[in-house]
Short mmCIF file of C-alpha atoms and ligand atoms in Angstrom, two decimals:
data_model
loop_
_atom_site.label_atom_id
_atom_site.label_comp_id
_atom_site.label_asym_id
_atom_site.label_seq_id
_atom_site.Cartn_x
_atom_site.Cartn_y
_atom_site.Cartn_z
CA UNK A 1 2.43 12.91 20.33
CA UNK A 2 2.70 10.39 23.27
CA UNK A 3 2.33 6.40 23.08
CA UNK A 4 -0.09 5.88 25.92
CA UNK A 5 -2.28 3.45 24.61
CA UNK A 6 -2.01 0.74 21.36
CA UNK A 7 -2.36 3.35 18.11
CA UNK A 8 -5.02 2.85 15.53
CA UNK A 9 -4.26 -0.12 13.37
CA UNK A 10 -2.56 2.28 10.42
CA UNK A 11 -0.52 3.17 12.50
CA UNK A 12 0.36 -0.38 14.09
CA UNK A 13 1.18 -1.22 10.94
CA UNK A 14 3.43 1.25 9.93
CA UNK A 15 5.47 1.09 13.09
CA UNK A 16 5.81 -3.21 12.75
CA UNK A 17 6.87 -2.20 8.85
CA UNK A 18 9.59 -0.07 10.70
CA UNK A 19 11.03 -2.27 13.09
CA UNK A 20 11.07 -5.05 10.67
CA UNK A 21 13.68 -3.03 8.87
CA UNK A 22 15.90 -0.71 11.63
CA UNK A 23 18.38 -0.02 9.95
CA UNK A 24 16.42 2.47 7.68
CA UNK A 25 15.17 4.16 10.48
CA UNK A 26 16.30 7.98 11.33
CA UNK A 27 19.19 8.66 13.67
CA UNK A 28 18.19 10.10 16.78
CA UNK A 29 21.73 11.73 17.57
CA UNK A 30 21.39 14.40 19.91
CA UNK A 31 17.86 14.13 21.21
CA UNK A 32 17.61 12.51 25.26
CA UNK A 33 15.55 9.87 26.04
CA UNK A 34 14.48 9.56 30.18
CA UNK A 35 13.86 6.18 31.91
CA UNK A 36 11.80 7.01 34.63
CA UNK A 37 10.82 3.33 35.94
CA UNK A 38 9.17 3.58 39.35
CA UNK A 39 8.23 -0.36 39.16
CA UNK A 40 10.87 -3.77 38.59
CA UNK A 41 11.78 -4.22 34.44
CA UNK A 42 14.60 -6.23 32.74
CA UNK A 43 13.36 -6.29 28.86
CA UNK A 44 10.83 -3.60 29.03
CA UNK A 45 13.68 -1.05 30.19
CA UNK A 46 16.63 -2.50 28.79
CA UNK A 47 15.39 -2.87 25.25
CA UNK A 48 14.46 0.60 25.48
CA UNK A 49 17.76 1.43 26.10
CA UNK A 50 19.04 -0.24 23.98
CA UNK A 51 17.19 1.08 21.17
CA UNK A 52 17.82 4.66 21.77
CA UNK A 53 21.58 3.35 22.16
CA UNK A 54 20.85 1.94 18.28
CA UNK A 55 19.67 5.59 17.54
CA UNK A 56 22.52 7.36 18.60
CA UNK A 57 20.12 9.17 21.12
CA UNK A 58 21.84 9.63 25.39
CA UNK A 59 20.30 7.69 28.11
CA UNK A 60 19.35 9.13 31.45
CA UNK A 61 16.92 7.66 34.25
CA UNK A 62 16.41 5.21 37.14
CA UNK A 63 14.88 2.22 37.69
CA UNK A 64 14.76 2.52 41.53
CA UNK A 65 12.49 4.67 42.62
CA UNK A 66 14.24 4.59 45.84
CA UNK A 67 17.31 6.89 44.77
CA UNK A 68 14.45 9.38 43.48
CA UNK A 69 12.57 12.32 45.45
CA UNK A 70 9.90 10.05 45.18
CA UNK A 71 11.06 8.42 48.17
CA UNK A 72 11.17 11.97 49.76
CA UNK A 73 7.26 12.14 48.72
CA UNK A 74 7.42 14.12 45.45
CA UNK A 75 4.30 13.32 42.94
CA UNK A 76 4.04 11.99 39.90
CA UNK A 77 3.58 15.19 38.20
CA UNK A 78 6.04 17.19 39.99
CA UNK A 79 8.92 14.28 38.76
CA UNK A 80 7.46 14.35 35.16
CA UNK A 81 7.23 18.28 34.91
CA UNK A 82 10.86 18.35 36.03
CA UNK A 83 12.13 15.37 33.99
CA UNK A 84 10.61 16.92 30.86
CA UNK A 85 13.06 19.73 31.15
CA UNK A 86 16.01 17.26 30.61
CA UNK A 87 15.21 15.20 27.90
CA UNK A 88 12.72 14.98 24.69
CA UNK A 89 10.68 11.53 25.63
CA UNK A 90 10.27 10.22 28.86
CA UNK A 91 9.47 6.42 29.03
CA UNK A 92 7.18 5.93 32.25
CA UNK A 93 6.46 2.95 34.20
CA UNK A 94 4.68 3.17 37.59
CA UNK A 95 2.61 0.94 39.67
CA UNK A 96 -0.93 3.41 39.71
CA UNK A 97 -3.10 2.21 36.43
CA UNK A 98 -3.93 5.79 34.50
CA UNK A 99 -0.13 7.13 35.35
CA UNK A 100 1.39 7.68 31.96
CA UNK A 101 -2.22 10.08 31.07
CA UNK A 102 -1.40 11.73 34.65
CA UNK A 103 2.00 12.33 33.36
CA UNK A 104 1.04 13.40 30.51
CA UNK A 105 -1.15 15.88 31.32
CA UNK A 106 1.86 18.18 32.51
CA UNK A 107 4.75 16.95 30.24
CA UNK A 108 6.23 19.10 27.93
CA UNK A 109 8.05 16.08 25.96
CA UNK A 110 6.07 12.93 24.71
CA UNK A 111 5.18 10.42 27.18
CA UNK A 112 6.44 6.61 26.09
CA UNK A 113 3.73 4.51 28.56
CA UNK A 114 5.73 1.41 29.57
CA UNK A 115 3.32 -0.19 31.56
CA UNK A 116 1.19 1.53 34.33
CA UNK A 117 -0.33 -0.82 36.80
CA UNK A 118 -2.65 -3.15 36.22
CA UNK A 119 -3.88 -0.51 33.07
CA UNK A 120 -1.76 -1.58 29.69
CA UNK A 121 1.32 -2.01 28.20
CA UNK A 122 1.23 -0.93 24.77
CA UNK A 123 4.69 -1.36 23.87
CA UNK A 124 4.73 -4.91 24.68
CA UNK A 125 1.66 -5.56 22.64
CA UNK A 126 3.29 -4.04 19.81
CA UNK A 127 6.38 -6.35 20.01
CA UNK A 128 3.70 -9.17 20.69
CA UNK A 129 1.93 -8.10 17.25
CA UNK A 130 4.91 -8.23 15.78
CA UNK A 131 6.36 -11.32 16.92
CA UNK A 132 2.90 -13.14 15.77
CA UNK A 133 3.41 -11.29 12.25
CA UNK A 134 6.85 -12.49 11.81
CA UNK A 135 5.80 -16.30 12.15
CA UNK A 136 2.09 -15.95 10.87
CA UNK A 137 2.56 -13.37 7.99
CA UNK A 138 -0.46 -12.11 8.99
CA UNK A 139 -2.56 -10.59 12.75
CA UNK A 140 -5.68 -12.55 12.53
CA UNK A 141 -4.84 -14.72 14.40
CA UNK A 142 -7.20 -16.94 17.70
CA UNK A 143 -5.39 -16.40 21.04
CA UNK A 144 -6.12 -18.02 23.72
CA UNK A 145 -4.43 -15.70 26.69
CA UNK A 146 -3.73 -18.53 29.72
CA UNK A 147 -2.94 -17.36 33.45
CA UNK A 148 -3.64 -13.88 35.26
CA UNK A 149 -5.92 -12.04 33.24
CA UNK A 150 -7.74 -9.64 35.76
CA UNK A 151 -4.34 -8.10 36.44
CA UNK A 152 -2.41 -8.80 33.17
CA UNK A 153 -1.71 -5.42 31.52
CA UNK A 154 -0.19 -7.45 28.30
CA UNK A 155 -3.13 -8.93 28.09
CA UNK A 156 -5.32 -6.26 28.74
CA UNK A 157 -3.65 -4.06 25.72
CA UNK A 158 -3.27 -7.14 23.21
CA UNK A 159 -7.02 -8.51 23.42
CA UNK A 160 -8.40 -5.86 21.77
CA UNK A 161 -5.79 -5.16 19.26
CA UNK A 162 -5.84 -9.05 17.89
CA UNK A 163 -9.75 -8.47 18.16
CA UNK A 164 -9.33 -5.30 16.32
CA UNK A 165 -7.24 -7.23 13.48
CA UNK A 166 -9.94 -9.32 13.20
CA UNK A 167 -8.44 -12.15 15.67
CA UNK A 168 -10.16 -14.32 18.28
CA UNK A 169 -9.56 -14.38 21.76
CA UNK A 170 -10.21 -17.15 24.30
CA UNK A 171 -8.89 -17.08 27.77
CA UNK A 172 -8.06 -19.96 30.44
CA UNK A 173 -8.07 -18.19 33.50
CA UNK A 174 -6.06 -18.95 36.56
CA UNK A 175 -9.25 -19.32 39.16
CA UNK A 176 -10.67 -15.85 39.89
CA UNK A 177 -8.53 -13.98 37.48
CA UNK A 178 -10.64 -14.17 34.47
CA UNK A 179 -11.21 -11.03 32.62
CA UNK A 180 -14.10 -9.21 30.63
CA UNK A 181 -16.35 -11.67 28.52
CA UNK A 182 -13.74 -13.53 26.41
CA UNK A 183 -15.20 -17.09 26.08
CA UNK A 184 -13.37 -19.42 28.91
CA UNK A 185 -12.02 -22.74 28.05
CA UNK A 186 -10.01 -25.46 29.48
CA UNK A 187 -6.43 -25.44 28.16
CA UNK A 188 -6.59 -28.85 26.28
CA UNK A 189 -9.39 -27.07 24.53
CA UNK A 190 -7.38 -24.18 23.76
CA UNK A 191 -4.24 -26.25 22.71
CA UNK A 192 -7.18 -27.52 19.72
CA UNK A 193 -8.29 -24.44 18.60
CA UNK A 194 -5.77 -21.81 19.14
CA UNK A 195 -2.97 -20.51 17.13
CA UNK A 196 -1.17 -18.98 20.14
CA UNK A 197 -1.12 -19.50 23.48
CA UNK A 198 -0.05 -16.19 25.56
CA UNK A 199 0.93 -17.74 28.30
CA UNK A 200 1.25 -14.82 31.62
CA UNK A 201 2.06 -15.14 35.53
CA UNK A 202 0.16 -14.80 38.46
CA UNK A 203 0.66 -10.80 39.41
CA UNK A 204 1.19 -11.11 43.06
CA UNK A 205 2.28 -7.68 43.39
CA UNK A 206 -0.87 -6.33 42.28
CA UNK A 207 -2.95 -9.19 44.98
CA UNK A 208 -3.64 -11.71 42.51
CA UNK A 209 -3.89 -14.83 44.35
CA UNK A 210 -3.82 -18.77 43.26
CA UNK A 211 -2.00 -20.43 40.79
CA UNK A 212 -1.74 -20.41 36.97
CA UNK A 213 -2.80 -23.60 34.68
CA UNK A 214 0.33 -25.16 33.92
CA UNK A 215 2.02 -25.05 30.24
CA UNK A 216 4.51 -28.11 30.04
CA UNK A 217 5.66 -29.99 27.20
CA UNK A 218 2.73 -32.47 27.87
CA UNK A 219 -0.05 -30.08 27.76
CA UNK A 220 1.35 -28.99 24.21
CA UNK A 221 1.27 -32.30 22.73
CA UNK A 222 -0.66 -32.10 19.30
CA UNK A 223 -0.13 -28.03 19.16
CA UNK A 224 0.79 -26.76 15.84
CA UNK A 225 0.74 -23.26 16.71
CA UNK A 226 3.38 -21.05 19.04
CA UNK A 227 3.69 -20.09 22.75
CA UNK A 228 4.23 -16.66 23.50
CA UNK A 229 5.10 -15.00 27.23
CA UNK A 230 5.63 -11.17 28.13
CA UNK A 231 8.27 -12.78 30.72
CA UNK A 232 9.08 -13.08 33.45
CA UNK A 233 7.78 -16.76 33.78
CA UNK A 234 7.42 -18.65 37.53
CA UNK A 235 6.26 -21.77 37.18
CA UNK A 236 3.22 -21.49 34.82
CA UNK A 237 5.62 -22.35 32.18
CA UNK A 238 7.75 -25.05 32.30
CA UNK A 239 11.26 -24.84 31.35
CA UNK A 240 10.79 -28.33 28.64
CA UNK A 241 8.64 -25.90 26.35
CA UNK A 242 12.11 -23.90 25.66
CA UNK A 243 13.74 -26.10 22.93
CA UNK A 244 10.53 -27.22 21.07
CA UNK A 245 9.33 -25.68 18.05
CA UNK A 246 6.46 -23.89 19.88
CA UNK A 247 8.72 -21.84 22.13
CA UNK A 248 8.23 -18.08 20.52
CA UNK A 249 9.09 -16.28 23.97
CA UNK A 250 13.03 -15.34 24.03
CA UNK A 251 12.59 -14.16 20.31
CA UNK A 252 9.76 -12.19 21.30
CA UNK A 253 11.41 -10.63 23.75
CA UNK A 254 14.33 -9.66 21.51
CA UNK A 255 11.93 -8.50 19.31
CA UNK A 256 12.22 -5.74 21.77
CA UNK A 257 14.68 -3.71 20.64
CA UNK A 258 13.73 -3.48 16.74
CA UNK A 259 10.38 -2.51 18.02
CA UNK A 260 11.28 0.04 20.34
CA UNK A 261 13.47 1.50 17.97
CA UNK A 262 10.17 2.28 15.79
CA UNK A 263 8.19 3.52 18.62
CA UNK A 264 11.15 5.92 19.59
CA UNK A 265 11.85 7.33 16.27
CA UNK A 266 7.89 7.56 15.94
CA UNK A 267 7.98 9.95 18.75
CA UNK A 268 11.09 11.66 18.65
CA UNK A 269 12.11 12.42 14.92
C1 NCD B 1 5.26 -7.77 31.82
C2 NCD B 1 4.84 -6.52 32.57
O1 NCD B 1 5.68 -5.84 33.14
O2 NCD B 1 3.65 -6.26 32.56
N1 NCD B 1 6.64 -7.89 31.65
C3 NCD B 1 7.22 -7.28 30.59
O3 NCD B 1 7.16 -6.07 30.45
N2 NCD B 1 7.79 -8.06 29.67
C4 NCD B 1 4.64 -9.00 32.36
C5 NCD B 1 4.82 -9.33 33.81
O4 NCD B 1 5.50 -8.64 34.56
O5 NCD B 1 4.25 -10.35 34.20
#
């Protein structure tokens, strides 16, 4: 079974149970997990790796697409058909929106969907659900996603799980880069009514233009709830949010690797 999209909430559930206790997970000693990242990643792909290194499972891959016969003009499904007769889960990121279903249409091993395009990134939202469940104790919760949101595939794959857990969403769009029909509000509105503000960049590789409302100590003034980032930040979040209580985004990202580790014994024991 491949993780191309957020599971039904069961399963959510199950795999945030999991990773809140790795140790108990099963050892994946002998089975080969494939990095095949044809787009830039620090935590996405190194937590990964890191997880299957927690498993006892071997790492192969690349994360430059340039060393690859992609550069020599191979496809997408021509890579995948031949990485899936090296390893037993391949974990895909590419820059095309729909890529991991491409790939997994001719993969013989379970495709892990780390983020295609502008589409979604389910892992992330999982160690996003998780990282609000760990402070909250519980997912229905109002977010208020601030920034890029038209090209935002962390945003595009939480919204409708914190919606789905019976959440509210709000966004405060960077100009033009609102998304779908969540209600828009200004961020000192936001900062009243939300209980997390998922703070994202402006995705210039993908042609989003403009810049993102600012998050800086000031803005937060009065917030009693927590500020959350997928990372990498620019300059939509200011570095004096990092030692006050609201800061949630390097433990999120460490969150990471326990969550990973869940979504990689999921598929491969
Ligand atoms: C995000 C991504 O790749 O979509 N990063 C990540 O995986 N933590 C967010 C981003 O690049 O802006």
């Amino acid at each position: 079974m491949s993780f191309l999209t957020v599971p039904d909430n069961a399963s959510v559930l199950r795999l945030l149970n999991q990773a809140a206790k790795p140790e108990a997970l099963p050892s994946l000693a002998g089975k080969t997990v494939c990095m095949a990242f044809f787009e830039p990643s620090t935590r996405t792909r190194l937590s990964f790796e890191a997880a299957a290194h927690k498993l006892g499972a071997n790492v192969i891959g690349f994360s430059d697409v340039a060393s690859t016969s992609g550069a020599k003009g191979e496809t997408l499904e021509d890579t995948i058909r031949v990485l899936s007769g090296y390893c037993d889960a391949i974990v895909l990121r590419h820059p095309e929106t729909g890529a991991a279903e491409r790939a997994d249409a001719v993969s013989d091993v379970p495709i892990i969907n780390a983020g295609d395009g502008a589409g979604v990134h389910p892992s992330q939202t999982l160690l996003d659900l998780f990282t609000i469940q760990q402070h909250f104790g519980r997912l229905d919760v109002d977010v208020a996603f601030v920034g890029d949101l038209a090209n935002g595939r962390t945003v595009h794959s939480l919204a409708p799980a914190i919606d789905s857990f019976g959440g509210t969403c709000m966004q405060v769009p960077a100009p033009g880069l609102e998304w779908g029909d969540l209600p828009e509000k200004t961020l000192p509105e936001a900062v009243a009514e939300a209980d997390v503000l998922y703070v994202t960049r402006v995705q210039a590789e993908r042609g989003s233009t403009g810049a993102a409302p600012v998050v800086d100590a000031a803005a937060l003034d009065g917030f009693d709830g927590i500020v959350m980032h997928p990372l990498p930040r620019v300059d939509e979040l200011a570095t004096d949010v990092d030692g006050g209580p609201c800061a949630k985004y390097f433990e999120q990202a460490r969150n990471g690797v326990p969550v990973r580790m869940a979504i990689l014994a999921s598929e491969l024991s």
